[in-house]
């Protein structure tokens, strides 16, 4: 059934990419939720509704394992054992996304539910770039870890001012033979660089945008908040349980992108949703681009729930006559709130647009494109008088 739906929607070639991106995002969500429970004193435990895929009514393919209790080949036992074993190192930190002017701080704890006390547990930590090069490392004093308890073993403080560019980091902690790790990101502060004169930034697909494109110019359309029948305000988390019960055509399982795409080359990512995408995707405007020319792919594409299989987009580009248009559904307005990832992504996109690699190969049909970018009149919206 999934294959038929994907083929009918023209997305069959992305099946493996969708599987990988949604599985890695599922792991990030499970890990965060389970560790929050493990950090909570006197928490009585947890139970997963399903560890494997449910193949009954409206199919819920939510399992870390397939319907036969076998690994799917994307998330490993080692991935899950980081946070699901008798002794689990834990880290309390304020956020996953930092500025390079910050000092990263984390309190390190251990959830110990093994069969006996650990009298002389030794712990260590290190903060590295994703390529493995180290930023800082240290050890914790020997500690007794009583069974059935959560024990604070120390604190980490690392100034990030030695980083000069956007950097993906990893915090690793080992205690008593158990290890855990967390992804982090650090972004440089705004340098105050002015927006390039060769790119016109517009909040709507208005007369000014059309004139610039008609004259062969470049337009960055910041379409966050656009409302029409082809858009929806969407969030960070995956659809709950089954899109067959509670979903719609905008239901998604995180995002899919190519980390090597020149628009994202300076925005560290692994091609799927992770915590550096949270502030961007929470409340984002997502476009339904079903009906686009065959093979058209957005730069950032939400992974559709397979019950609907629509071509969705949060960043996409197209030629418009002699002009070039980049459409973004994230809040990159510069207003307080979106966080350092938003400001950095805006700079990345503008640098891409002024360079020679901003050269869309597809021209979306004019009327079709306008139907996706035209705001809906207030009187046409549900509930309008």
Coordinates of C-alpha atoms in Angstrom, one line a residue, residues 97-103 160-161 185-189 340:
X97 CA 21.5 25.4 20.5
X98 CA 24.1 27.9 21.8
X99 CA 25.9 31.0 20.6
X100 CA 29.7 31.0 20.3
X101 CA 29.7 33.8 22.9
X102 CA 28.1 31.5 25.5
X103 CA 29.7 29.2 28.1
X160 CA 32.6 28.3 23.3
X161 CA 34.4 31.5 22.2
X185 CA 25.1 23.3 18.0
X186 CA 26.9 26.6 18.4
X187 CA 26.3 29.6 16.1
X188 CA 28.3 32.8 15.8
X189 CA 26.4 36.0 16.7
X340 CA 20.4 31.8 16.9

